[in-house]
Tab-separated table of C-alpha atoms and ligand atoms in Angstrom:
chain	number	residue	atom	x	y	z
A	154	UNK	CA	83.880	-75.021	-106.117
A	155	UNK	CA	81.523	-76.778	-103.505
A	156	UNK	CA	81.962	-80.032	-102.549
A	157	UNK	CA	79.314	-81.446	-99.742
A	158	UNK	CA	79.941	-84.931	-98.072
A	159	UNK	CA	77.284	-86.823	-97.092
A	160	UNK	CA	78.230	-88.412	-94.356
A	161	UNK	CA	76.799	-89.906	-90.954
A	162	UNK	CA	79.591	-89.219	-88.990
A	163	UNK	CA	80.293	-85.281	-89.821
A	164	UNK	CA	82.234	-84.673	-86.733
A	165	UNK	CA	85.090	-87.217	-88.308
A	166	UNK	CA	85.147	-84.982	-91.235
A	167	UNK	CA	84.956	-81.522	-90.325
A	168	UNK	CA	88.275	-81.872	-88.437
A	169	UNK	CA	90.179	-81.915	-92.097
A	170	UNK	CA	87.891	-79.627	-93.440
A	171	UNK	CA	89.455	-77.162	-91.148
A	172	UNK	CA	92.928	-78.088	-91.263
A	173	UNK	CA	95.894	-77.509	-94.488
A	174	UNK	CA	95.153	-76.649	-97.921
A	175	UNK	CA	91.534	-77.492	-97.402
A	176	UNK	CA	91.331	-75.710	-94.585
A	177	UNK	CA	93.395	-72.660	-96.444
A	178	UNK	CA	91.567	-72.875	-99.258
A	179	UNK	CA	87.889	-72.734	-97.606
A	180	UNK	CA	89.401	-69.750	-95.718
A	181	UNK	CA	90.383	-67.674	-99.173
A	182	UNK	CA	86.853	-68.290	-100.749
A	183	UNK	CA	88.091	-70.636	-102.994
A	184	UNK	CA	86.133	-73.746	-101.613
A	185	UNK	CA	83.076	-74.259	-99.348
A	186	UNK	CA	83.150	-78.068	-98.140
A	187	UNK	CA	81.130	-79.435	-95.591
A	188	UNK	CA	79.671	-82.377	-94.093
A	189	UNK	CA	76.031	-82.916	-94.295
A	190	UNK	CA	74.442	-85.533	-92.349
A	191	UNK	CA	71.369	-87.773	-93.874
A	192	UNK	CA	69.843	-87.781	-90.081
A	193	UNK	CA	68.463	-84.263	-91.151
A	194	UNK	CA	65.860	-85.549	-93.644
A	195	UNK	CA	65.315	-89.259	-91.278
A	196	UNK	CA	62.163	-88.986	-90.206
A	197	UNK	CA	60.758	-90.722	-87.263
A	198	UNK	CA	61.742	-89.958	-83.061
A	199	UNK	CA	64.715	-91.595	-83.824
A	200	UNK	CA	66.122	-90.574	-86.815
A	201	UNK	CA	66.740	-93.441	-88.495
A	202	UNK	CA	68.973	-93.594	-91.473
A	203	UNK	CA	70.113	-97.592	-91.739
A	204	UNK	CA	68.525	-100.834	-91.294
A	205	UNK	CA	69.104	-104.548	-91.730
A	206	UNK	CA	69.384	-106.253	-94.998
A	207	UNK	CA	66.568	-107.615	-96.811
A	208	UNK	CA	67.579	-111.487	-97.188
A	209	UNK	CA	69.327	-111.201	-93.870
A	210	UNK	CA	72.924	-110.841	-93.266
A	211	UNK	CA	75.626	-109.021	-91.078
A	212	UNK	CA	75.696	-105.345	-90.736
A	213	UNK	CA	73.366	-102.703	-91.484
A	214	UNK	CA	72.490	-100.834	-95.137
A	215	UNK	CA	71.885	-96.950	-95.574
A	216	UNK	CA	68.321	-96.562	-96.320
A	217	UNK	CA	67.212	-94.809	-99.492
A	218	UNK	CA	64.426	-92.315	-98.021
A	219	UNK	CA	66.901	-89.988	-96.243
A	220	UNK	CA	69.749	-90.177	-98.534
A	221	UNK	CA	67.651	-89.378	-101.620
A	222	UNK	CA	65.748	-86.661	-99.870
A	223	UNK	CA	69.114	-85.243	-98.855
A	224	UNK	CA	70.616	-85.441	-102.425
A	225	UNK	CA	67.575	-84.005	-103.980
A	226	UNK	CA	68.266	-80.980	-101.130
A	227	UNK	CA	71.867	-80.307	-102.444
A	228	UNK	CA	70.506	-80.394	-105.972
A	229	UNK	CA	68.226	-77.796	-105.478
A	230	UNK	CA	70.735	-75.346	-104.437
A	231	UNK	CA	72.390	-76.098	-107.426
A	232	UNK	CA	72.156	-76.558	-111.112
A	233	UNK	CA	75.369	-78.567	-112.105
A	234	UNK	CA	75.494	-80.899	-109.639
A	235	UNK	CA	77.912	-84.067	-109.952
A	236	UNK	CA	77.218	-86.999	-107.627
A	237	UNK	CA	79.809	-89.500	-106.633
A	238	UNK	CA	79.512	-92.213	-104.050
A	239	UNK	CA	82.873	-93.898	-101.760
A	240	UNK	CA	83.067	-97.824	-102.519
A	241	UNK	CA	85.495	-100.360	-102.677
A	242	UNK	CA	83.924	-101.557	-105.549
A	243	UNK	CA	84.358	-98.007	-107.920
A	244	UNK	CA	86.912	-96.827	-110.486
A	245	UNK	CA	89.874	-96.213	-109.057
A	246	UNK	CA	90.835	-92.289	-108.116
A	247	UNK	CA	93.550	-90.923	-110.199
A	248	UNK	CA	95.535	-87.450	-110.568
A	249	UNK	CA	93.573	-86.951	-114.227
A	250	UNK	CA	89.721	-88.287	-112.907
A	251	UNK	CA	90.966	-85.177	-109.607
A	252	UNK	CA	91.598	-82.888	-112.869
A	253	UNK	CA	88.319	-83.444	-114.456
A	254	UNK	CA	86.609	-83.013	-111.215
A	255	UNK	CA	88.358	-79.947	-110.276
A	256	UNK	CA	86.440	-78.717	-113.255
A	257	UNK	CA	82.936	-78.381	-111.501
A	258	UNK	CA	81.366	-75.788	-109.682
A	259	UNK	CA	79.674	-78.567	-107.123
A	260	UNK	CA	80.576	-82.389	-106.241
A	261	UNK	CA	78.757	-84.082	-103.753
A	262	UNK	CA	80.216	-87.164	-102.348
A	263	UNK	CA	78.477	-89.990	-100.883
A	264	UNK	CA	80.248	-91.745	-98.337
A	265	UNK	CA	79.265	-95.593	-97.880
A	266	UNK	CA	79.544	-97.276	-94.562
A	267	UNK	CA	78.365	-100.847	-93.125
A	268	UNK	CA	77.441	-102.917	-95.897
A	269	UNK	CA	76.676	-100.186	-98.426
A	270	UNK	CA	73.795	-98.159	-99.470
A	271	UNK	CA	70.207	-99.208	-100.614
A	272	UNK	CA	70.853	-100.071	-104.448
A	273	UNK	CA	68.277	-97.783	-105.572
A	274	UNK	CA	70.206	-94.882	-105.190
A	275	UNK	CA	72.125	-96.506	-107.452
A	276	UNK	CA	69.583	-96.753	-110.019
A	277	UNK	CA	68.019	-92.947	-109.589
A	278	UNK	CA	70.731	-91.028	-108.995
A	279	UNK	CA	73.540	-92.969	-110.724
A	280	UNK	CA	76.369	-91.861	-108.211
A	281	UNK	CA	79.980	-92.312	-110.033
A	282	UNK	CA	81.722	-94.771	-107.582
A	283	UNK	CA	85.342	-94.150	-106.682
A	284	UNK	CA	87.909	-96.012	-105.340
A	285	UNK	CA	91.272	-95.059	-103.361
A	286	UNK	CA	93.003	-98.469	-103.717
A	287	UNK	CA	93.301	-101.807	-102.876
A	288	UNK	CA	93.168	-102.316	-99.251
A	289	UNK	CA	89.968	-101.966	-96.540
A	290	UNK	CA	88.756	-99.341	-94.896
A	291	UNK	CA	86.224	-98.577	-92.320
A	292	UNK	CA	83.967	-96.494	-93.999
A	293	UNK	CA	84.134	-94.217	-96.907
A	294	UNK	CA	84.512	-90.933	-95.366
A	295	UNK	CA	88.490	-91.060	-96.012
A	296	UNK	CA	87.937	-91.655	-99.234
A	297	UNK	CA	85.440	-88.899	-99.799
A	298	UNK	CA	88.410	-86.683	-98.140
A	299	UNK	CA	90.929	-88.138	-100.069
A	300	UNK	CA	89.105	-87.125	-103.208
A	301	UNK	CA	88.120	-83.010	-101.580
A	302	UNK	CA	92.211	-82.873	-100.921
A	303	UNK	CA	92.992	-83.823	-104.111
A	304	UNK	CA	90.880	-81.716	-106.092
A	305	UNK	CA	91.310	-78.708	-103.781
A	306	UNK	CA	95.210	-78.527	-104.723
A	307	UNK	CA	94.148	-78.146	-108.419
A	308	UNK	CA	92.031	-75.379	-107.930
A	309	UNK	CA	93.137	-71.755	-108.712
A	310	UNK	CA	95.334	-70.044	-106.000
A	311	UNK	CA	94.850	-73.076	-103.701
A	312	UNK	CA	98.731	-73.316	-103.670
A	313	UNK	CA	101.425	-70.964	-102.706
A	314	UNK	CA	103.950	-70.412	-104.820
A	315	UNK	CA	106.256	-72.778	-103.321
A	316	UNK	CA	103.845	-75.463	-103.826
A	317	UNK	CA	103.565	-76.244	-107.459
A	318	UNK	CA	101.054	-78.375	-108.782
A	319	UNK	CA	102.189	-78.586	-112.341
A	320	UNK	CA	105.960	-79.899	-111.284
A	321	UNK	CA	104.176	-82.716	-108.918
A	322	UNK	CA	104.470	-86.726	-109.566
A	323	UNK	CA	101.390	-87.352	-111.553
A	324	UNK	CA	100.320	-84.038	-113.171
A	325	UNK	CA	101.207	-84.663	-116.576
A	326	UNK	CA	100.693	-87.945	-118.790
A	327	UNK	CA	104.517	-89.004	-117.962
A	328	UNK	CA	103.827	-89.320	-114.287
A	329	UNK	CA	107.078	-89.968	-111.958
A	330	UNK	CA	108.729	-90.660	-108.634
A	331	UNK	CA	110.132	-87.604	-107.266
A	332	UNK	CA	113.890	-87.008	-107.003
A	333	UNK	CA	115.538	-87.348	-103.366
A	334	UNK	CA	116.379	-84.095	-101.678
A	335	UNK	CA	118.564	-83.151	-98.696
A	336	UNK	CA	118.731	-80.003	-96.592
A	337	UNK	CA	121.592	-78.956	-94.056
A	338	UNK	CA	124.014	-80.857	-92.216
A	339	UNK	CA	126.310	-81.417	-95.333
A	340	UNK	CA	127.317	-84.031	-93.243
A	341	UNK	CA	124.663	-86.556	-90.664
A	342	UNK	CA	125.848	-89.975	-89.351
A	343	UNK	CA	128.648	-89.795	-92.146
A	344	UNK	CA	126.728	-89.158	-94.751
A	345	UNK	CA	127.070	-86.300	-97.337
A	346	UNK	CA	125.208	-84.563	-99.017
A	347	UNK	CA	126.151	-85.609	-103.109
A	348	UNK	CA	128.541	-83.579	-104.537
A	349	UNK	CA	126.315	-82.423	-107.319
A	350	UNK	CA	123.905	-80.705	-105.133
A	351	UNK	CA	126.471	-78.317	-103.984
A	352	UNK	CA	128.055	-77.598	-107.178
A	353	UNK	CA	126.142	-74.615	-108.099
A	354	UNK	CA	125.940	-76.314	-111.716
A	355	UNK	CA	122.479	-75.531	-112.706
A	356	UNK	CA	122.100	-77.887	-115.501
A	357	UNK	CA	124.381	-80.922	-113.837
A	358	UNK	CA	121.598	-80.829	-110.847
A	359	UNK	CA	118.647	-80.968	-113.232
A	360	UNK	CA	120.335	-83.881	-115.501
A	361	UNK	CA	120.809	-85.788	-111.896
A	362	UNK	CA	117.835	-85.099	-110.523
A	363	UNK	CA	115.879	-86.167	-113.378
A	364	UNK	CA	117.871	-89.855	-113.617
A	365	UNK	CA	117.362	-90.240	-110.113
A	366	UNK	CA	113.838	-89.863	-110.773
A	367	UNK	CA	113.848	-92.161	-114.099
A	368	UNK	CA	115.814	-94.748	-111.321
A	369	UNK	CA	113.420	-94.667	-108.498
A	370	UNK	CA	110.494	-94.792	-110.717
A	371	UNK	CA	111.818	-97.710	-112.796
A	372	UNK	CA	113.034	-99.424	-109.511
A	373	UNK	CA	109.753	-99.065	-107.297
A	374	UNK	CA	107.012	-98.093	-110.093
A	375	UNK	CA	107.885	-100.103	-113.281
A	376	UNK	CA	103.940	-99.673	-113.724
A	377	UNK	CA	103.898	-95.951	-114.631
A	378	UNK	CA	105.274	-94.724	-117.683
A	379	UNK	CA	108.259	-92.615	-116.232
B	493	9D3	C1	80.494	-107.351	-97.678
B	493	9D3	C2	81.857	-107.094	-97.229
B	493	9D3	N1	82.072	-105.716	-96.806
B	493	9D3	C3	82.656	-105.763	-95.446
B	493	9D3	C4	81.850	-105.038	-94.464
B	493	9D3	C5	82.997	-105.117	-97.748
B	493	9D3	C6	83.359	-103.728	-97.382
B	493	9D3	C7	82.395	-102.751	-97.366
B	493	9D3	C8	82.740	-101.454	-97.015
B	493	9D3	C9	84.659	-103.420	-97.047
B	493	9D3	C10	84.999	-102.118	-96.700
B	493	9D3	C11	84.027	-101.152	-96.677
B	493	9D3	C12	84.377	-99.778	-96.287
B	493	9D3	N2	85.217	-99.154	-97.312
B	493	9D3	C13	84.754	-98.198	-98.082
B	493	9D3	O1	83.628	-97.821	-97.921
B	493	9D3	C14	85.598	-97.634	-99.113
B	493	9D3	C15	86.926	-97.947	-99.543
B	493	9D3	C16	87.871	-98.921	-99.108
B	493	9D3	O2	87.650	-99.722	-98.190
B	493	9D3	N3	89.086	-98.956	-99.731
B	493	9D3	C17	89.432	-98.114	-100.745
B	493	9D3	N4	88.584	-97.206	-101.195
B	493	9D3	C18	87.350	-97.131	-100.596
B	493	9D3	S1	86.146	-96.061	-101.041
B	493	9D3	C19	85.096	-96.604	-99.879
């Protein structure tokens, strides 16, 4: 799997490129992520890769010269190429769109910033717009890593075996809350550990665990399915 971001702030990203399962993953062969920065295909002294808004307003807008010259540079390296784009205004990320994605052999990821990107990219390239949720960020290069961390987990042999990706919260259709857990002291600030967990009762600890998990997900998440 490849994954490029195009981004014009590649220092911010290459930091969690390098780092955890990403950073593992890149390592074992199973991933090659990178930044790539528009500014390489800007021409001019100055590079230029935003400018102000036709019909005035705040803020600046990613020009479409650059950005489609540097898309139609990843393409060429590649046959399958799928093209997304960070914006508040896209389908909302979730555990099966990470799936399907995890599917591809190369994602490229547009990340918006100021007060978005030249609409015309929109219209040649048709970049699929994702979300990560309802609040406001900066930019969109979180999101873009948001997106390269989920899908890396799903790849094969990103995980260790103590990190299961089938047992997590939202693999299957019935997504859930996870159950609490508790390591040693049996005992902090008068608190135990429950009983249950200590009993050595195989089954008892599943049958808890999994109503403590149909509790917490009713209680906090009444929206999934549980
Ligand atoms: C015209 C008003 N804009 C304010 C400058 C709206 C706006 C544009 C761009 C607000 C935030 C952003 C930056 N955010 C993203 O690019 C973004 C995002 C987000 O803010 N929340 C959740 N997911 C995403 S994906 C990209």
């Amino acid at each position: 799997m490849r994954i490029d971001i195009i981004t014009l702030f590649p220092e911010a990203v290459r930091g969690y490129l390098d780092a955890s399962i990403v950073g593992r993953a890149r390592r074992r062969g199973l991933l090659e992520a990178a930044p790539v920065d528009p500014r390489q295909w800007a021409g001019g002294r100055h590079r230029v890769v935003d400018d102000r808004p036709y019909g005035g307003g705040p803020g600046m807008v990613l020009a479409a010269p650059p950005i489609a010259s540097c898309i139609e540079a990843l393409q060429s390296r590649s046959s399958r190429m799928r093209l997304l784009m960070t914006s508040p205004q896209g389908r909302p990320l979730d555990q099966a769109w990470a799936s399907e994605l995890a599917q591809e052999q190369h994602l490229a990821v547009i990340c918006g910033h100021y007060e978005g990107v030249d609409e015309r990219i929109n219209e040649i390239y048709r970049p699929e717009e994702f979300s990560i949720g309802d609040f406001v960020l900066s930019g969109g290069e979180l999101a873009a890593l948001v997106l390269t961390d989920a899908v890396t987990r799903l790849l094969p042999g990103a995980l260790g075996h103590d990190e299961s990706a089938v047992s997590d919260s939202f693999s299957g259709d019935e997504a859930q809350l996870d159950h609490p857990c508790y390591t040693r002291p049996v005992e902090f600030n008068g608190m135990r550990v429950p009983d249950v967990l200590l009993s050595g009762d195989h089954a008892k600890i599943e049958a808890w665990r999994r109503e403590q998990r149909e509790l917490r997900t009713a209680a906090r998440r009444p929206d999934l399915k549980g």
